[in-house]
Coordinates of C-alpha atoms and ligand atoms in Angstrom, one line a residue:
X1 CA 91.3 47.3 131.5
X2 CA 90.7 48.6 127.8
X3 CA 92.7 50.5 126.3
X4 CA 92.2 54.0 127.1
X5 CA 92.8 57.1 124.7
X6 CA 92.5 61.1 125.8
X7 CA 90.4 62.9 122.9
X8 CA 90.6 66.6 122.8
X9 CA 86.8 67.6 123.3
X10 CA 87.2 71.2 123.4
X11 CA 89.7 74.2 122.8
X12 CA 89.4 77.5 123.9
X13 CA 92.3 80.6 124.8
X14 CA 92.4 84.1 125.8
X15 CA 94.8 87.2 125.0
X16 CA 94.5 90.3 127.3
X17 CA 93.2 93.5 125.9
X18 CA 96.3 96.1 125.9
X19 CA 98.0 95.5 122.3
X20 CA 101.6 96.8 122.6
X21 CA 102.8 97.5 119.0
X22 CA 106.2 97.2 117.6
X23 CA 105.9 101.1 117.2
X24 CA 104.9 101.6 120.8
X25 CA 108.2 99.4 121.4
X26 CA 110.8 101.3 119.7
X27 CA 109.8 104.2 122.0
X28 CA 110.8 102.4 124.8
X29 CA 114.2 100.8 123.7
X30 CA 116.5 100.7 120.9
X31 CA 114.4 98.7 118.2
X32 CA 112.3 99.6 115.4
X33 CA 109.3 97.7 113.8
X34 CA 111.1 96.3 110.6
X35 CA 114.2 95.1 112.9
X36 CA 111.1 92.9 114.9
X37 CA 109.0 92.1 112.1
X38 CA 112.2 91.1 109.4
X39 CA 113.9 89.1 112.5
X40 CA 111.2 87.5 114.5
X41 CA 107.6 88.1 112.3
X42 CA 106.3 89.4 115.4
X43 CA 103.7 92.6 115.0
X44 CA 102.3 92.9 117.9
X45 CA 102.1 91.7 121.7
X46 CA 99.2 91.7 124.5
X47 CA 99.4 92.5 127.8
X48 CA 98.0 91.9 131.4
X49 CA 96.7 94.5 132.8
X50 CA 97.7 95.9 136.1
X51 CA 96.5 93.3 138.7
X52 CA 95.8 90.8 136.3
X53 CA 97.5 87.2 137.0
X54 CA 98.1 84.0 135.3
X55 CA 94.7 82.5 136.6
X56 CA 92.8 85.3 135.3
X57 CA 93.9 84.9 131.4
X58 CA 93.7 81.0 132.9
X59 CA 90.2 81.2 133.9
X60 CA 88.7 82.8 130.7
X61 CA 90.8 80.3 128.4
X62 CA 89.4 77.2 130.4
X63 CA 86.0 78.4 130.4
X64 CA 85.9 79.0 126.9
X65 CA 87.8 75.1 126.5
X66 CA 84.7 73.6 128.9
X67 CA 82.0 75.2 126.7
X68 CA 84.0 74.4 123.5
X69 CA 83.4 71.1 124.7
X70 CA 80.0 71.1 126.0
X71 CA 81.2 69.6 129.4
X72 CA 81.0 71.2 133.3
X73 CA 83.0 72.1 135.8
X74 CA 81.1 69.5 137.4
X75 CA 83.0 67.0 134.7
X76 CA 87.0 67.7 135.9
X77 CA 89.2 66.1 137.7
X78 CA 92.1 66.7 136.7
X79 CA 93.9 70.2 135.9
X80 CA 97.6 70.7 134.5
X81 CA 98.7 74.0 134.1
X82 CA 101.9 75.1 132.7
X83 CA 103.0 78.6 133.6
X84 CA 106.6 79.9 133.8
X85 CA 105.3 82.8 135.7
X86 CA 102.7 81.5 138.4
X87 CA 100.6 83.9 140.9
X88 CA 102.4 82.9 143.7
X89 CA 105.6 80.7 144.3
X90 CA 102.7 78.6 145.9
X91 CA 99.9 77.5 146.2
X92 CA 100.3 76.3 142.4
X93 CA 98.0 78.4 139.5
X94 CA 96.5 74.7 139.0
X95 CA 94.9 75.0 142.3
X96 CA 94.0 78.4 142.0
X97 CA 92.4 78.0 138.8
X98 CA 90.7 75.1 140.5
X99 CA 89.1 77.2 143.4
X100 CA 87.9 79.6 141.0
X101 CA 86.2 77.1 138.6
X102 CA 84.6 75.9 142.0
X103 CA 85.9 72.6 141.1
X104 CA 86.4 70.6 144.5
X105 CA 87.0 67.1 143.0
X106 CA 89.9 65.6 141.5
X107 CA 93.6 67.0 141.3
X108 CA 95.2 69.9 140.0
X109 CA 99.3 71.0 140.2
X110 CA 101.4 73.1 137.7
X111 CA 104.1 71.9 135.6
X112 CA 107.0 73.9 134.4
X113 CA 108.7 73.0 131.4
X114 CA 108.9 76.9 130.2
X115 CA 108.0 76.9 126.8
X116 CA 107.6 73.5 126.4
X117 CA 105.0 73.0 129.1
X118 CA 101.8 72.6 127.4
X119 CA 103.5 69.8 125.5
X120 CA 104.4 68.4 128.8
X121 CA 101.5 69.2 130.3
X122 CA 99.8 67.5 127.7
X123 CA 101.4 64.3 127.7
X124 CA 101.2 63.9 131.8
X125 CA 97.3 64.6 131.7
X126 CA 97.1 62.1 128.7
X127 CA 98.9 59.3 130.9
X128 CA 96.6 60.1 133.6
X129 CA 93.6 59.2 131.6
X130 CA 95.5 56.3 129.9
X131 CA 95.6 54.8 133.3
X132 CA 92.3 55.7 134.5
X133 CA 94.0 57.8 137.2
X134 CA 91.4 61.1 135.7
X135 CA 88.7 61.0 132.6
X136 CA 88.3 64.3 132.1
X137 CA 91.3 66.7 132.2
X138 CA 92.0 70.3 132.0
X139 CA 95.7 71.0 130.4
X140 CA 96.3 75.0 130.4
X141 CA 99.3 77.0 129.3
X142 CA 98.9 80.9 130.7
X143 CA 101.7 83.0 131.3
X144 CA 102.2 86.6 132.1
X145 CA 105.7 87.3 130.6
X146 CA 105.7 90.6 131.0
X147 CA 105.9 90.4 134.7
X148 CA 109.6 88.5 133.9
X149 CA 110.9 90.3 130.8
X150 CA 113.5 93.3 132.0
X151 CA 112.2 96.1 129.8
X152 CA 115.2 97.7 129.6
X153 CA 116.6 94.6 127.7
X154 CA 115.9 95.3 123.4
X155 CA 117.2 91.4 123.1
X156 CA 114.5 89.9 125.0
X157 CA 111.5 92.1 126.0
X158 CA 110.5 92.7 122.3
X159 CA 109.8 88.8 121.8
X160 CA 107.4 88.3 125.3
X161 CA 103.7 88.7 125.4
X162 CA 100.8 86.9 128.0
X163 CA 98.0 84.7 126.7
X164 CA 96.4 81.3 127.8
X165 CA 95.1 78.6 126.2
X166 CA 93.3 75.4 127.4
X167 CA 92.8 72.3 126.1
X168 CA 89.9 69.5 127.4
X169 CA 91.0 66.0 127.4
X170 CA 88.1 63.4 127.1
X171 CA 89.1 59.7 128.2
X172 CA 87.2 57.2 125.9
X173 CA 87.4 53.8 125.4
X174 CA 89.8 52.8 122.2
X175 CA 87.9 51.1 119.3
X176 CA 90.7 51.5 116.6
X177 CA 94.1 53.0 115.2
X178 CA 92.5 56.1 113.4
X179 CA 90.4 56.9 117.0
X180 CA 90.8 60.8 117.3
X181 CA 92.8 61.6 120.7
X182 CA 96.5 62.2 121.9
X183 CA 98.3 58.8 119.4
X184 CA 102.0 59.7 121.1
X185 CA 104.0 62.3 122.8
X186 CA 107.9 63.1 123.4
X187 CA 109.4 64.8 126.3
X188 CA 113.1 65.9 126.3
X189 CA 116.0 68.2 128.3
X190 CA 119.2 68.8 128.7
X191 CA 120.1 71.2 131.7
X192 CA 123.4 72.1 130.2
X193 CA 121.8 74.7 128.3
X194 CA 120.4 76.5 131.6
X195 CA 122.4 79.6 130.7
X196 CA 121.6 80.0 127.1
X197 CA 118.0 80.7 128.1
X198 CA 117.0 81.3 132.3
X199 CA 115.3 83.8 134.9
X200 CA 118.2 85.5 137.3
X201 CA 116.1 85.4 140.0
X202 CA 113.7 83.1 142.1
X203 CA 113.2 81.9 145.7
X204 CA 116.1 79.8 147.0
X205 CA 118.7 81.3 144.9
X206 CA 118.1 85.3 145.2
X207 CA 114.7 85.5 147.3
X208 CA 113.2 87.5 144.2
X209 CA 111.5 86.8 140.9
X210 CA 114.6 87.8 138.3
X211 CA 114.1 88.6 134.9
X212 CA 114.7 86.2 131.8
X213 CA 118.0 86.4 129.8
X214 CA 118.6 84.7 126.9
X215 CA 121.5 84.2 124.2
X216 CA 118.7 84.4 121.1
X217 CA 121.3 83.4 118.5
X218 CA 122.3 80.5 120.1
X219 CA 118.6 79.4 121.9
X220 CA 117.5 79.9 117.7
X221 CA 120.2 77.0 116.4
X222 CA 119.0 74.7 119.2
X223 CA 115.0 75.3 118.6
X224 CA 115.4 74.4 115.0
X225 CA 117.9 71.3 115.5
X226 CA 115.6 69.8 118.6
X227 CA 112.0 70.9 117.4
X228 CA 113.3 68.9 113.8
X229 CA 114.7 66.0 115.6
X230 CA 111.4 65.7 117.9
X231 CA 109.4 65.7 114.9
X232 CA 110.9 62.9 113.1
X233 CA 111.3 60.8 116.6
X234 CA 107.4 61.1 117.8
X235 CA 106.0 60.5 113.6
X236 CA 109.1 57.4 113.6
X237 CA 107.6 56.0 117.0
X238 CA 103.6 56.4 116.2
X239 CA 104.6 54.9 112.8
X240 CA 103.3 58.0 110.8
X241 CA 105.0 59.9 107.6
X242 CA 105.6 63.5 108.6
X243 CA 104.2 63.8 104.7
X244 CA 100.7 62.7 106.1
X245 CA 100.3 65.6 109.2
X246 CA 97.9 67.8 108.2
X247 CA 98.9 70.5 110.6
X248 CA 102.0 71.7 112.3
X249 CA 101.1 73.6 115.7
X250 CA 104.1 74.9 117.0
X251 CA 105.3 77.0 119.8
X252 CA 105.1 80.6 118.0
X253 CA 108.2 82.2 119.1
X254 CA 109.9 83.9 116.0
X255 CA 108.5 83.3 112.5
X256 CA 112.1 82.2 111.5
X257 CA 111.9 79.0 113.7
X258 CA 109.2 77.7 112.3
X259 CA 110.3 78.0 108.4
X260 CA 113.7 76.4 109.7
X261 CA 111.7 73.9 110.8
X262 CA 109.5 73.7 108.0
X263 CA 112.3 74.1 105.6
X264 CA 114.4 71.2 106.8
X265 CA 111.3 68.4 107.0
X266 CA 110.1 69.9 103.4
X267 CA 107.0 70.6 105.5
X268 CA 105.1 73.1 103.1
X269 CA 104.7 76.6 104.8
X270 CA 100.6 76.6 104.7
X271 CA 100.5 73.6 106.8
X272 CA 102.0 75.6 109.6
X273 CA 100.1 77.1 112.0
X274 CA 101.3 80.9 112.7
X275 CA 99.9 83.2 115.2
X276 CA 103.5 84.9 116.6
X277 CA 103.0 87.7 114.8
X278 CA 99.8 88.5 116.6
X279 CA 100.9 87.5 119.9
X280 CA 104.7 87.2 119.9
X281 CA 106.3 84.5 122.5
X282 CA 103.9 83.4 124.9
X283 CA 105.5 80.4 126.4
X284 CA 103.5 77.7 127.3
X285 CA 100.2 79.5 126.0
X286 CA 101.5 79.5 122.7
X287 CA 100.5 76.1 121.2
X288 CA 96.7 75.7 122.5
X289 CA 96.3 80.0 121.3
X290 CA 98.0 78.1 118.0
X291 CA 95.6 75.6 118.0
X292 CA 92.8 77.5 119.2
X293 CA 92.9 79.8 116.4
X294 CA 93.1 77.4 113.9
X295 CA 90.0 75.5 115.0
X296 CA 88.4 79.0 115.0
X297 CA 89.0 79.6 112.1
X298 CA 88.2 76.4 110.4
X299 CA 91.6 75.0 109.3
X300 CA 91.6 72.6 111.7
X301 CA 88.5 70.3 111.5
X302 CA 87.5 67.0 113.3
X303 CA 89.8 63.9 111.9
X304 CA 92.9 65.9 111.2
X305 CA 96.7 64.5 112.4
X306 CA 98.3 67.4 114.4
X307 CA 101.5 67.8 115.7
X308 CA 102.7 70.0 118.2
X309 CA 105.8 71.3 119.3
X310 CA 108.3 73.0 121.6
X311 CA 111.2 74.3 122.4
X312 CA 112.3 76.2 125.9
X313 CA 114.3 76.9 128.8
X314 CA 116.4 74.0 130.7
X315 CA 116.6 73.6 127.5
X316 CA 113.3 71.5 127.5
X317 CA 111.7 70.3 124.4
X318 CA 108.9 67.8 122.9
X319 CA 105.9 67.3 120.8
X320 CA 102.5 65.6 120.8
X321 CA 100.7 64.0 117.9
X322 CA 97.2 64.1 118.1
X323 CA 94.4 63.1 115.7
X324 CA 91.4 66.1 116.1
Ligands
UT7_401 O1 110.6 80.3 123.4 C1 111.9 79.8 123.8 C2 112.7 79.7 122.7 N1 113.2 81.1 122.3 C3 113.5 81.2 121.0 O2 113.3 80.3 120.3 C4 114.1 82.5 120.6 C5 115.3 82.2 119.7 N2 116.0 83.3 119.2 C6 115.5 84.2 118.3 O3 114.4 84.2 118.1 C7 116.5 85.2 117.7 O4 117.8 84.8 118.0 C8 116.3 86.6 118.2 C9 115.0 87.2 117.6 C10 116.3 86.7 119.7 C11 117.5 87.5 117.7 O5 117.6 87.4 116.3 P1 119.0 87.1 115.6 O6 118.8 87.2 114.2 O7 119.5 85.8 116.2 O8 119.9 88.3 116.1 P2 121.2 88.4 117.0 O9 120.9 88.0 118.4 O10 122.3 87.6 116.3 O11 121.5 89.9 117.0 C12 121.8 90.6 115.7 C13 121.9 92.1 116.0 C14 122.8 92.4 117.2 O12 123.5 93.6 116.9 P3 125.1 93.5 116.4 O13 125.8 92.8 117.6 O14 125.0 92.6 115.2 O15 125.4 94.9 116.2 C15 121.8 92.8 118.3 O16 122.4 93.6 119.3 O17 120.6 92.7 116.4 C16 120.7 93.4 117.6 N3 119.4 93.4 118.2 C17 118.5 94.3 118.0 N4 118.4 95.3 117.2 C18 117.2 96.0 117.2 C19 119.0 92.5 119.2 N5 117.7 92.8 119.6 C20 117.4 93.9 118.9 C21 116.2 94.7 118.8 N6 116.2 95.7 118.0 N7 115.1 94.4 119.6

């Protein structure tokens, strides 16, 4: 068989329309705007609206994604979704999606990696078409935090907002080394950490849903140390000088993280992709909304090296390099 490589044909994402300000915030707990904005750069975060799920923001991210891409429902076969916080314990929010695109071919099953799952998601739909097992793959990342944050909690529910984003992987045949499509990804966790960063709650342990803790301070010295450390593995296996990346799409979930990050691979700061302030921590949606934006708003443009990365609960983190 030929060598097979999973080009991203089309990007789309979706943020739900109730903004809830840092000022709307400190009403509700013990916070202010400049203790958010100095400690986590976040401004602002969206919303579901009441009776609005996962597959909703899902739906309108992929749709956007397929026409981004010029391709059909018609075209899938493959969905991965990552969500922390599905519709239902089952069916999946793949299949569910699925049904509502009217797709009726192919496969489609969630993944959860918690913040890290789009770069998981990514990589599993990108093996898939590297062994002709799909050709033309729909990798989401849609969460509805809010449904998990406890919003009596200042430490967490200031960080959590609900987006999706989808991406569209094409599998074409591989003429060269500088072909655009997924070149590598990296996939890493360590249960250990489950306490630093976990839901109380879920349906063998407590027959309910729970709401996310997390030890920030601690969760913060991890994200920089592993995010850094995936970096420099994935650009050491694909053979590629962290130098030569024209853009750094990371999980956006404080400001802080990603100049760490930046800081210690002398990555300069305009290379970084930065939506978290717009958005705050939207777990697995956060890269694609990352790279959606960027695409949007020109930054991004066909032939440029990306690389994408994570950090999240289990701990689980990773990253993808991708030429555009
Ligand atoms: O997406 C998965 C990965 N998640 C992350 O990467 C999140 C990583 N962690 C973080 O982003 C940061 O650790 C936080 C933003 C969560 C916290 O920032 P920090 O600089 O690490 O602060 P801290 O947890 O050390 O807390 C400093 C102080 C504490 O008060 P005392 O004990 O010093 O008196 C907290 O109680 O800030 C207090 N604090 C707050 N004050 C006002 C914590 N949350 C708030 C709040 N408003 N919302």
């Amino acid at each position: 068989m030929t060598e097979r490589i999973s080009r991203i044909a089309g990007v789309g994402s979706y943020l739900p329309a109730r903004i809830l300000t840092n000022a709307e915030m400190s009403s509700m707990v013990d916070t202010s705007d400049e203790w958010i904005r100095e400690r986590t750069g976040i401004r602002q975060r969206h919303i579901a609206g009441e009776g609005e799920t996962t597959s909703d923001l899902a739906e309108a991210a992929s749709r956007k994604a397929l026409e981004h891409a010029g391709l059909d429902v018609a075209d899938i076969d493959l969905i991965v979704m990552a969500t922390t916080t599905p519709d239902f314990t089952f069916p999946s929010t793949a299949t569910v999606l699925q049904a509502r695109l009217g797709i009726t071919q192919g496969a489609a099953f969630d993944v959860q990696a918690v913040c890290t799952g789009f770069v998981y998601a990514m990589s599993i739909a990108d093996n898939f078409i590297a062994r002709g097992q799909a050709n033309k793959a729909l990798v989401v990342g849609a969460e509805t935090m809010s449904r998990i944050v406890d919003w009596t909690d200042r430490t967490t529910c200031v960080l959590f907002g609900d987006g999706a984003g989808a991406v569209v992987l094409s599998g074409e045949e591989k003429t060269g080394a500088d072909d655009a499509g997924v070149m590598a990804s990296y996939l890493r966790s360590d249960g250990r950490y489950k306490d630093l960063l976990h839901v109380d709650g879920g349906p063998s342990a407590t027959q309910s849903v729970g709401h996310l803790r997390m030890v920030g301070n601690q969760v913060f010295r991890h994200a920089v140390t592993n995010i850094a450390e995936s970096m420099t593995t994935i650009a050491g296996r694909a053979g590629v000088d962290i130098a030569d990346v024209d853009w750094f799409v990371p999980h956006q979930a404080n400001q802080r993280i990603l100049e760490g990050v930046a800081r210690k691979l002398s990555i300069p700061t305009e290379k970084v992709i930065s939506t978290v302030a717009d958005h705050g921590n939207t777990s697995a949606a956060s890269v694609p909304l990352a790279l959606d934006r960027a695409i949007q708003d020109g930054r991004i443009k066909r032939g440029d090296l990306l690389l994408m990365e994570a950090l999240g609960g289990g701990f689980t983190w990773g990253a993808a390099l991708a030429r555009y």
